[in-house]
Coordinates of C-alpha atoms and ligand atoms in Angstrom, one line a residue:
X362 CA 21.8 6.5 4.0
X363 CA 18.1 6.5 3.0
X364 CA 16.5 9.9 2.2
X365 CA 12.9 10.9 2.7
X366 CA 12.1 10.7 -0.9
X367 CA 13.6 6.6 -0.9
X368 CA 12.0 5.5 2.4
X369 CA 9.1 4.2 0.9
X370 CA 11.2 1.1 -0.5
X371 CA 11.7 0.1 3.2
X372 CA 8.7 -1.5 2.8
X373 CA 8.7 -3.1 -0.7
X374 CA 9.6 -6.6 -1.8
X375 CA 9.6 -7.2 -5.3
X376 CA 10.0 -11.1 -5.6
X377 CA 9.8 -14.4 -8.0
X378 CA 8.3 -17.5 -7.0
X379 CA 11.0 -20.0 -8.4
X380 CA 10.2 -23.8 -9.3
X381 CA 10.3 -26.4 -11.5
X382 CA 6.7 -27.8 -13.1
X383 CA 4.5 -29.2 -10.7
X384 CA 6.5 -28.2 -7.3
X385 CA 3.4 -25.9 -6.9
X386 CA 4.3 -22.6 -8.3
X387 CA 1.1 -22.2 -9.7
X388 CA -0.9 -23.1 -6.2
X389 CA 1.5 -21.0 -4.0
X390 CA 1.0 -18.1 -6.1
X391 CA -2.9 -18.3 -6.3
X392 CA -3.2 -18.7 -2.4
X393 CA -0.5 -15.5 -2.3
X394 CA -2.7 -13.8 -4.1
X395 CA -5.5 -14.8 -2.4
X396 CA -4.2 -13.9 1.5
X397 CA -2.7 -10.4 -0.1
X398 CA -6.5 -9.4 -1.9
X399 CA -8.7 -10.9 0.9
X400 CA -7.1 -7.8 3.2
X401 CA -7.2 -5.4 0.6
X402 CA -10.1 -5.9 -1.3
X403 CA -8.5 -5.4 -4.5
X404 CA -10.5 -4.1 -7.4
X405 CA -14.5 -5.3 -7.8
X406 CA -13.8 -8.3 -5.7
X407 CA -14.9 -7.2 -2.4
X408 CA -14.7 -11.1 -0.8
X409 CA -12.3 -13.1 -0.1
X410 CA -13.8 -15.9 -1.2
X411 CA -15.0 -15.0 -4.5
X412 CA -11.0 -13.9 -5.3
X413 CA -10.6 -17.4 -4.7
X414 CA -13.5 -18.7 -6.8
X415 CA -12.3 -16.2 -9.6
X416 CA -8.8 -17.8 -9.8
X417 CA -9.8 -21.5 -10.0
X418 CA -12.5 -20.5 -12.7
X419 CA -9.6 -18.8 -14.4
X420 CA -7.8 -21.9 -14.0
X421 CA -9.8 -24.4 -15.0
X422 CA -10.3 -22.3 -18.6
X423 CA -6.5 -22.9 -18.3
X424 CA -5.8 -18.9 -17.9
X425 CA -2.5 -17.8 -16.6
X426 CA -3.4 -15.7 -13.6
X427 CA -0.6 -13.7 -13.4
X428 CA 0.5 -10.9 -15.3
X429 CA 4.3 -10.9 -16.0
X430 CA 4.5 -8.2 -12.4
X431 CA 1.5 -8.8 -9.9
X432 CA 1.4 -6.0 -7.1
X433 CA -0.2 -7.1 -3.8
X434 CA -0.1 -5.8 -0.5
X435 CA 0.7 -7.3 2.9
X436 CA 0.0 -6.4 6.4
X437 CA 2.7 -8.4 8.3
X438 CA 1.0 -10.6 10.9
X439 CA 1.4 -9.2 14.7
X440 CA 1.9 -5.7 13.2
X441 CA 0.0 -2.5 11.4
X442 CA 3.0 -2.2 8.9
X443 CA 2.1 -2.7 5.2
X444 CA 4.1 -3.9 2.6
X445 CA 4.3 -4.0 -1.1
X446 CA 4.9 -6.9 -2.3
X447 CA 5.5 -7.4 -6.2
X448 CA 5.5 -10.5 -7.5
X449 CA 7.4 -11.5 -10.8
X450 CA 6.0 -14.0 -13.3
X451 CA 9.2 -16.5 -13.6
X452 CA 8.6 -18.9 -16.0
X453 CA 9.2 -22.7 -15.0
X454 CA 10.5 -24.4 -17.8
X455 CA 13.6 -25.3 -18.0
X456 CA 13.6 -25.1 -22.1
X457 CA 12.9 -21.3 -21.9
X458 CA 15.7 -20.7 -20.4
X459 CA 16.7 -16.8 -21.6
X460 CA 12.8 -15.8 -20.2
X461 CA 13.8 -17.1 -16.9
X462 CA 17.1 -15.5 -17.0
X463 CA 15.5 -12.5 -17.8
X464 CA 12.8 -12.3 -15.0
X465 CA 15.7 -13.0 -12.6
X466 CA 17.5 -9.7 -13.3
X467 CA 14.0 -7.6 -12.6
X468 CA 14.0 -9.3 -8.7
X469 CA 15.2 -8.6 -5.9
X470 CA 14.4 -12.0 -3.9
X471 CA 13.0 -15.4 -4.8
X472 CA 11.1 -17.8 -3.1
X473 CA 12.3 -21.4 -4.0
X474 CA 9.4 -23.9 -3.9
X475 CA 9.9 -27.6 -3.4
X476 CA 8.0 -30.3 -3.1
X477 CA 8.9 -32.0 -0.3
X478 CA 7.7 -35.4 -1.3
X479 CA 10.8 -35.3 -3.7
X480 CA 13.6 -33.3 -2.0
X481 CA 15.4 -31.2 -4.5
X482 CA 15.0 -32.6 -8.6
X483 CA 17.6 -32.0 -10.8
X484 CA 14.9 -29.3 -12.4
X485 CA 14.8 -27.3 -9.3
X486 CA 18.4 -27.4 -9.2
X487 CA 18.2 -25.9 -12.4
X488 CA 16.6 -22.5 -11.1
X489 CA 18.5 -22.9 -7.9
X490 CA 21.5 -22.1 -10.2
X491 CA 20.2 -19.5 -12.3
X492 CA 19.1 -17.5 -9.2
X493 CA 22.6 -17.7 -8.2
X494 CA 24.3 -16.7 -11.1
X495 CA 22.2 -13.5 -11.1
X496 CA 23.0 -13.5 -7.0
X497 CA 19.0 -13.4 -6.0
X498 CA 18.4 -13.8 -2.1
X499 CA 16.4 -16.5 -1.8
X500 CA 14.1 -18.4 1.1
X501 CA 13.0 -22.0 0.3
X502 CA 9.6 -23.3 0.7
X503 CA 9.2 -27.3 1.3
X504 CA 5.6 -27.6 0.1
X505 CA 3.3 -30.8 -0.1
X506 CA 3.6 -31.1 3.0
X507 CA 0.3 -33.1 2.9
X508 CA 1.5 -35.8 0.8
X509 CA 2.7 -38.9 1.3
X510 CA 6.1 -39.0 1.6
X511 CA 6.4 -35.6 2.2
X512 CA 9.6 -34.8 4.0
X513 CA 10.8 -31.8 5.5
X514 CA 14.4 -32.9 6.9
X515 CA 14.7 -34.3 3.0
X516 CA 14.1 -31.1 1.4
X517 CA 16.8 -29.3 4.5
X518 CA 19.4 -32.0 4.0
X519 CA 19.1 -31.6 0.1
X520 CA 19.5 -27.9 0.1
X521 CA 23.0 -28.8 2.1
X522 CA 24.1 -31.9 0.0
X523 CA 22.7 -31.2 -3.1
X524 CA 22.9 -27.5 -3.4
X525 CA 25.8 -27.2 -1.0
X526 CA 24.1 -24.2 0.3
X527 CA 23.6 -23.6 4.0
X528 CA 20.0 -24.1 4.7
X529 CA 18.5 -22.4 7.9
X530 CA 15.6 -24.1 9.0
X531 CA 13.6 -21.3 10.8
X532 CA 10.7 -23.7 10.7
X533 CA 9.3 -27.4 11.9
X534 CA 6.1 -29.0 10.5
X535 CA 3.4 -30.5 13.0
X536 CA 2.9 -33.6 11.8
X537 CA 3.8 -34.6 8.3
X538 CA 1.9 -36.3 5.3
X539 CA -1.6 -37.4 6.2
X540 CA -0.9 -35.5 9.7
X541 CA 0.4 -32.3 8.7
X542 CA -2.1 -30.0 11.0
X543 CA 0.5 -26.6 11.9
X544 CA 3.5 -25.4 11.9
X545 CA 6.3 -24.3 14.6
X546 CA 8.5 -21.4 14.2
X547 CA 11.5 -22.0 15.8
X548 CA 12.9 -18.4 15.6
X549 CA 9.9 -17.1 17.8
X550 CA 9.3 -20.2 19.2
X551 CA 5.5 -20.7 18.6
X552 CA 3.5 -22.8 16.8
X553 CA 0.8 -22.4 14.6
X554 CA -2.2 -24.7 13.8
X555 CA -4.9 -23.9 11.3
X556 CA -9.1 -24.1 12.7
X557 CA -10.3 -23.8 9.2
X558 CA -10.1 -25.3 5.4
X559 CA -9.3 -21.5 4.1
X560 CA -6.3 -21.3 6.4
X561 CA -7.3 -17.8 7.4
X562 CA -8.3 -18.8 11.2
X563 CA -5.0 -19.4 12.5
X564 CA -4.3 -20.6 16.3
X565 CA -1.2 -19.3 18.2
X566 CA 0.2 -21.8 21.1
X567 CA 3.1 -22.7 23.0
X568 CA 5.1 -25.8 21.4
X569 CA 3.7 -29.0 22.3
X570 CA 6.3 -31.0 24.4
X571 CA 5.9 -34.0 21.8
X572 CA 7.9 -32.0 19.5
X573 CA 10.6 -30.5 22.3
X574 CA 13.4 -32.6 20.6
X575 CA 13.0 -32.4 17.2
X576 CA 12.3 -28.5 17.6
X577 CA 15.7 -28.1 19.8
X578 CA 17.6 -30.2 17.2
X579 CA 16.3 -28.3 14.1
X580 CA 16.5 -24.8 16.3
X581 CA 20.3 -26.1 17.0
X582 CA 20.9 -26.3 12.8
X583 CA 19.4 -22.7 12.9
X584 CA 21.5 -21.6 15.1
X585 CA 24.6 -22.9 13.9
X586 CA 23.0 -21.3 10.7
X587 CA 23.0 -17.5 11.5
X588 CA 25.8 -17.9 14.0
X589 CA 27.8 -18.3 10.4
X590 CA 27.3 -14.9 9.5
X591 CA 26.9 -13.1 12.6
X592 CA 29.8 -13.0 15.0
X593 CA 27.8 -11.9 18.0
X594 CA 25.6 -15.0 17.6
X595 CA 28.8 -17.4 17.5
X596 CA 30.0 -15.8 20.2
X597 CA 26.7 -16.4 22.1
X598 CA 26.4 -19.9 20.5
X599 CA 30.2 -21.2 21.7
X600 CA 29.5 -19.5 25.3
X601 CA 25.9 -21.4 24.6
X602 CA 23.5 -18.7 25.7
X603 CA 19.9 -18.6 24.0
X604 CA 20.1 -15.4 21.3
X605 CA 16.7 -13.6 21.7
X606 CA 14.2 -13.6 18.7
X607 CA 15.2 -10.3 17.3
X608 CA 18.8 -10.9 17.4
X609 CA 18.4 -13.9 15.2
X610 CA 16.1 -12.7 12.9
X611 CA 18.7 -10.0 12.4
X612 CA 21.1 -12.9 11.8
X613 CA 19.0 -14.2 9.4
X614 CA 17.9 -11.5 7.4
X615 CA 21.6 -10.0 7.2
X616 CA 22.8 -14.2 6.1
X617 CA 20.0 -14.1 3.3
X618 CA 20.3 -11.2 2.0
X619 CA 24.1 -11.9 1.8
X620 CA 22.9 -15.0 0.2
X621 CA 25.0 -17.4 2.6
X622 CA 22.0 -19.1 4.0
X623 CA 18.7 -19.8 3.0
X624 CA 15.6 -20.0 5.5
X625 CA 13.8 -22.9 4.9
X626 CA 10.1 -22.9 5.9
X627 CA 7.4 -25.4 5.2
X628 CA 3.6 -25.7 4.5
X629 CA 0.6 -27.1 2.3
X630 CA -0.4 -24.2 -0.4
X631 CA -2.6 -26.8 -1.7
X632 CA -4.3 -27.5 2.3
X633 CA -3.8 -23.5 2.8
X634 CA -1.5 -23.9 5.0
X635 CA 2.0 -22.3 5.7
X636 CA 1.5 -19.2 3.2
X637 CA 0.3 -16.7 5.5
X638 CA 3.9 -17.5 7.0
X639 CA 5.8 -17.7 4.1
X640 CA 4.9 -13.9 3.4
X641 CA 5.8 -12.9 6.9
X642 CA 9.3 -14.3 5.9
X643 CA 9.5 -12.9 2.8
X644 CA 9.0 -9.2 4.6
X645 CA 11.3 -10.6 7.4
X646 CA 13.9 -11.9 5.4
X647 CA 14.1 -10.7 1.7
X648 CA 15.5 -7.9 0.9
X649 CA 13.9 -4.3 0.1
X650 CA 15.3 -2.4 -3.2
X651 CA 17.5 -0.1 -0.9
X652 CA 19.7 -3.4 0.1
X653 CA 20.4 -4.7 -3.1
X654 CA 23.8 -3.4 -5.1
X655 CA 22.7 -0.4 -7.4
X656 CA 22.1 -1.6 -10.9
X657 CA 24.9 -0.6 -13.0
X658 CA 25.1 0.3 -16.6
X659 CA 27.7 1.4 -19.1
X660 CA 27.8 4.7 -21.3
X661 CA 28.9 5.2 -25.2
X662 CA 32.4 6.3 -23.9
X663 CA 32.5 2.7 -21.6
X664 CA 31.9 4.6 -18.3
X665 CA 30.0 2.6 -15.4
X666 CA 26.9 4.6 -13.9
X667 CA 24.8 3.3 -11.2
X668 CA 21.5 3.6 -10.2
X669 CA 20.5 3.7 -6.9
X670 CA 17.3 3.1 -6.1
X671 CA 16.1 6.4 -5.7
X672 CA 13.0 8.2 -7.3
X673 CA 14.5 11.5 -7.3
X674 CA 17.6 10.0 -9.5
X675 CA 17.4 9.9 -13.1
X676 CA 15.2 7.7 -15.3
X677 CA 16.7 4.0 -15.4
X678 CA 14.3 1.3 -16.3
X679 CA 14.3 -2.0 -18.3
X680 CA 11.5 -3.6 -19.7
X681 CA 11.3 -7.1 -19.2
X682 CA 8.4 -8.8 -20.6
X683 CA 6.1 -7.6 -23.9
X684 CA 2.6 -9.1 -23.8
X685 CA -0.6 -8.4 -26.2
X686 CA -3.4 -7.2 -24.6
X687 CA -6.7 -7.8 -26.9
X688 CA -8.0 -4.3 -25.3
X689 CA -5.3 -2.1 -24.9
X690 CA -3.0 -3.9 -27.7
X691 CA 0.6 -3.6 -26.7
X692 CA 1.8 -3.8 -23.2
X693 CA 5.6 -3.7 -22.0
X694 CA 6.2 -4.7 -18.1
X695 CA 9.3 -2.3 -17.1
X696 CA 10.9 -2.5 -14.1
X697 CA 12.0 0.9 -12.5
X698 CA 15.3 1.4 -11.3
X699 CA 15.5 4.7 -10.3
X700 CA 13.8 8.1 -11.2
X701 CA 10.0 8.1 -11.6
X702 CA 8.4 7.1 -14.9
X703 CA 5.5 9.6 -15.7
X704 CA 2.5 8.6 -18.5
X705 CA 2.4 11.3 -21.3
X706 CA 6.4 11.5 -21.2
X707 CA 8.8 10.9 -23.8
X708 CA 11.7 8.3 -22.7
X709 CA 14.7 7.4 -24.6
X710 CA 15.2 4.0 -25.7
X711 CA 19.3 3.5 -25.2
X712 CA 18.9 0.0 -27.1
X713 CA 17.1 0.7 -30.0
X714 CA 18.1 4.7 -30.0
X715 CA 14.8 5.6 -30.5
X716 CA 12.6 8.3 -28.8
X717 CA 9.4 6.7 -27.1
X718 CA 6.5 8.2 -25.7
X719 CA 4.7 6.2 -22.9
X720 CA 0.6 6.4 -22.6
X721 CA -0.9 5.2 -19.8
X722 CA 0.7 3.3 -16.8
X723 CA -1.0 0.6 -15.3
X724 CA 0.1 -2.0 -12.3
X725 CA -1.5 -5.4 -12.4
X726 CA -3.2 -6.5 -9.5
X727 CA -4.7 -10.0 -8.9
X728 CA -7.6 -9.6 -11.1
X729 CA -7.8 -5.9 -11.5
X730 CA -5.8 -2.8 -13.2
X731 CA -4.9 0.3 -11.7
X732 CA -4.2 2.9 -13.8
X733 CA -1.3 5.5 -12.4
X734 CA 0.1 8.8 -13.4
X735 CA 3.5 7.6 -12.7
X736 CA 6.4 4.6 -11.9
X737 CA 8.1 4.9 -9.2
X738 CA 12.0 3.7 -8.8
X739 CA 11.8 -0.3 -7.1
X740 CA 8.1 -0.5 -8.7
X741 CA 7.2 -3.0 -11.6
X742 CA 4.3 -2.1 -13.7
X743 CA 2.9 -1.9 -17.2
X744 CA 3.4 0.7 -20.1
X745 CA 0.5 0.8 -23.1
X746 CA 1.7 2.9 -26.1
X747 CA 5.7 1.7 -26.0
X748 CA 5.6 1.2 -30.1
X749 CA 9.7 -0.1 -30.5
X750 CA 10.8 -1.1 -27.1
X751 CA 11.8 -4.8 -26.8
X752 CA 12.5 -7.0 -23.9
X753 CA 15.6 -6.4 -22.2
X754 CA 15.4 -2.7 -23.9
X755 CA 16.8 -0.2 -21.1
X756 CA 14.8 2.9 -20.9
X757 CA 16.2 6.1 -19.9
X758 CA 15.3 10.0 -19.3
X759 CA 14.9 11.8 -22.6
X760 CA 18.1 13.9 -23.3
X761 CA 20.2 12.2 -20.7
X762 CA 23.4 10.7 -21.6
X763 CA 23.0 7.6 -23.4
X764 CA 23.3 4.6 -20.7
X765 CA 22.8 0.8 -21.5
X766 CA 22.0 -1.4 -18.0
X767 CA 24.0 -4.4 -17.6
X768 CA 22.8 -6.7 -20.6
X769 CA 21.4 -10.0 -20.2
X770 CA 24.6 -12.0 -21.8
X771 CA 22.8 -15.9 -21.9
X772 CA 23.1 -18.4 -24.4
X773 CA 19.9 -18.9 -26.5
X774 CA 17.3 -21.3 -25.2
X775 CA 17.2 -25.3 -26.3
X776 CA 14.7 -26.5 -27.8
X777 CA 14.1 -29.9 -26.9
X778 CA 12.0 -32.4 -29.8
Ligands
GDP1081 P1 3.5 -25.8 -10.9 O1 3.6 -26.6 -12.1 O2 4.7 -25.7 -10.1 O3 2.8 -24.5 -11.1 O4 2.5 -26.6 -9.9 P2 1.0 -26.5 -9.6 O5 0.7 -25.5 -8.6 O6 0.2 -26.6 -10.8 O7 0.8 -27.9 -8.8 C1 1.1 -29.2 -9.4 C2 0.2 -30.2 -8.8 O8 0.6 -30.4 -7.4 C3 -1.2 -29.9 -8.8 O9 -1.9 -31.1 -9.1 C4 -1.5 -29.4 -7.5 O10 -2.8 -29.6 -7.1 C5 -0.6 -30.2 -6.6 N1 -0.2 -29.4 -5.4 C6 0.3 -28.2 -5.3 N2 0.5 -27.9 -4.0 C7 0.2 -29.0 -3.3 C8 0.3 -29.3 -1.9 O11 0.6 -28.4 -1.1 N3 -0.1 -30.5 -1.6 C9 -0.4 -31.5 -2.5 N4 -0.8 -32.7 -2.0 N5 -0.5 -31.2 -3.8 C10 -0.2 -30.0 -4.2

């Protein structure tokens, strides 16, 4: 049951984008950041367009634009509801392996980028299975779909052959390579085209009857889909009436988050198209902290605890990522499980025994900082003035019963020569 104090997380997604190098990572999370700021006018920036301009300056200086937690906000299209969506720096290379094992355990959802001139590579099988092994919900993204050879059936097939996963195709592209000019959802059964380069004019129509095949074959794979996790839906499929909208985004949701299927959508980040979408389904389909098991961690006598997410519980937070800030110095990304993390406290650190007192609080925005009094349980943000703490360090309340969150048990990372 959610209480008052936890209903905020209803409406939080705290996600990774997962990919190997060059699958577009880096472009998908620049136009996510750019769609989330243009509504929300984060920081200085009061244009869209200048956010825009800001990241590919920063990008051609070859600055990572991300902080190691990014928290944007998203009005889901059609609706007034607001989300928060954090997003999770997860490194892409396969050598540095323990960093991306370690981002995995601060997420509760991934979004698994492909490029869909290639299908799945043995890299992005890679971070397929590390997002399993730490049982992240995940929606795949076939992106490039611009380029020649782009394929979106190749990308769905090899989630099913290669990844022997059950992919759920909750999306068609209009047209594909030079072509690509919308996109169709097939769980609402609309398509979408794009009447600008900025993809933030977007056109709503019925499907055009060139694509009434395809879309009923790909909406049958859909089906079939859901109807494997949803015993209503079977039943409706065998008796083969149509399942409304609702029920099978329902289906959906309750499949992904069990992580039994995996909605595939398409779209070009690089052409600005299909991202607008892709954050719709990550709020439709990702999970919210409340439905993700409790993190769990062990005390000195070998007793499990767990933390739900709750900020009225006690303090449980990890901190995942240390980075070095040339103004404020030191800054360590935590990760709030439960309880709420106040600046000017005093924490214990259950890893390196050590009483810590935390500064200021901070939570990275696109290109802006926001400084907070306090960290709420399911939010990600930054501490200045943690002197010992250490990635992977579990932070608890001062004086509570020493507790150690589920360690991150992974072989050290090869290095390749
Ligand atoms: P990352 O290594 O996964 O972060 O990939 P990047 O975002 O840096 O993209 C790798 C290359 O693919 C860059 O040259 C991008 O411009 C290009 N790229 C990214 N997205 C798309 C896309 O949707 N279509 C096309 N044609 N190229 C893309």
């Amino acid at each position: 049951m959610t209480t008052k104090a936890q209903s905020y997380l209803t409406h939080f997604r705290n996600i990774g984008i997962a990919a190997h190098i060059d699958a577009g990572k880096t472009t998908t999370t620049e136009r996510i950041l750019y769609y989330t700021g243009r509504t929300h006018n984060i920081g200085e920036v009061h244009d869209g367009a200048a956010t825009m301009d800001w990241m590919e300056q920063e990008r051609e200086r070859g600055i990572t634009i991300t902080a190691a937690a990014t928290t944007a906000k998203w009005k889901r299209s059609g609706t007034d509801q607001e989300y928060t969506i954090n997003i999770i720096d997860t490194p892409g290379h396969v050598d540095f392996t323990i960093e991306v094992e370690r981002s995995m355990r601060v997420l509760d959802g991934a979004v698994a980028v492909f490029d869909s001139s290639q299908g799945v590579e043995p890299q992005s099988e890679t971070v397929w299975r590390q997002a399993d092994r730490y049982g992240v919900p995940r929606i795949a993204f076939s992106n490039k779909m611009d380029k020649t050879g782009a394929s979106f059936e190749l990308v769905v097939n090899d989630i099913r052959e290669r990844l022997g996963a059950i992919p759920a195709p909750i999306q068609y592209p209009m047209g594909q390579e030079n072509e690509f000019k919308g996109i169709i959802d097939l769980v609402r059964q609309r398509a979408y085209t794009y009447t600008n380069d900025l993809g933030t004019d977007i056109e709503e129509h019925d499907i055009p009857a060139e694509y009434a095949d395809k879309v009923a074959e790909m909406r049958t794979q859909l089906i079939e889909a859901a109807a494997e996790v949803d015993e209503d839906l079977m039943m409706m499929y065998l008796e083969g009436e149509e399942p409304s909208a609702e029920q099978l985004v329902n289906a959906i949701r309750k499949g992904t988050i069990e992580k039994k299927i995996f909605p595939v959508l398409c779209g070009s980040s690089l052409k600005n198209k299909g991202v607008q979408l892709l954050l719709d389904a990550v709020v439709d389909y990702l999970p919210s902290p409340l439905e993700v098991p409790a993190i769990k961690g062990t005390t000195e006598d070998g007793e499990t605890v767990e933390y739900p997410a709750d900020p009225e519980g006690k303090l449980a937070a990890l901190a995942f990522k240390i980075m070095a800030d040339p103004y404020v110095g030191r800054l360590t990304f935590v990760r709030i499980y439960s309880g709420t993390l106040q600046s000017g406290s005093y924490v214990y650190n259950a890893s390196k025994e050590r009483r810590e007192r935390v500064g200021r609080l901070l939570k990275m925005h696109a290109n802006s900082r926001e400084e907070v009094s306090e960290l709420k349980a399911g939010e990600l943000g930054a501490v200045i003035g943690l002197k010992e703490a250490g990635t992977g360090n579990t932070l608890i309340g001062d004086g509570d019963t020493r507790v150690l969150l589920e360690s991150i048990d992974v072989p050290e990372p090869v290095i390749k020569l």
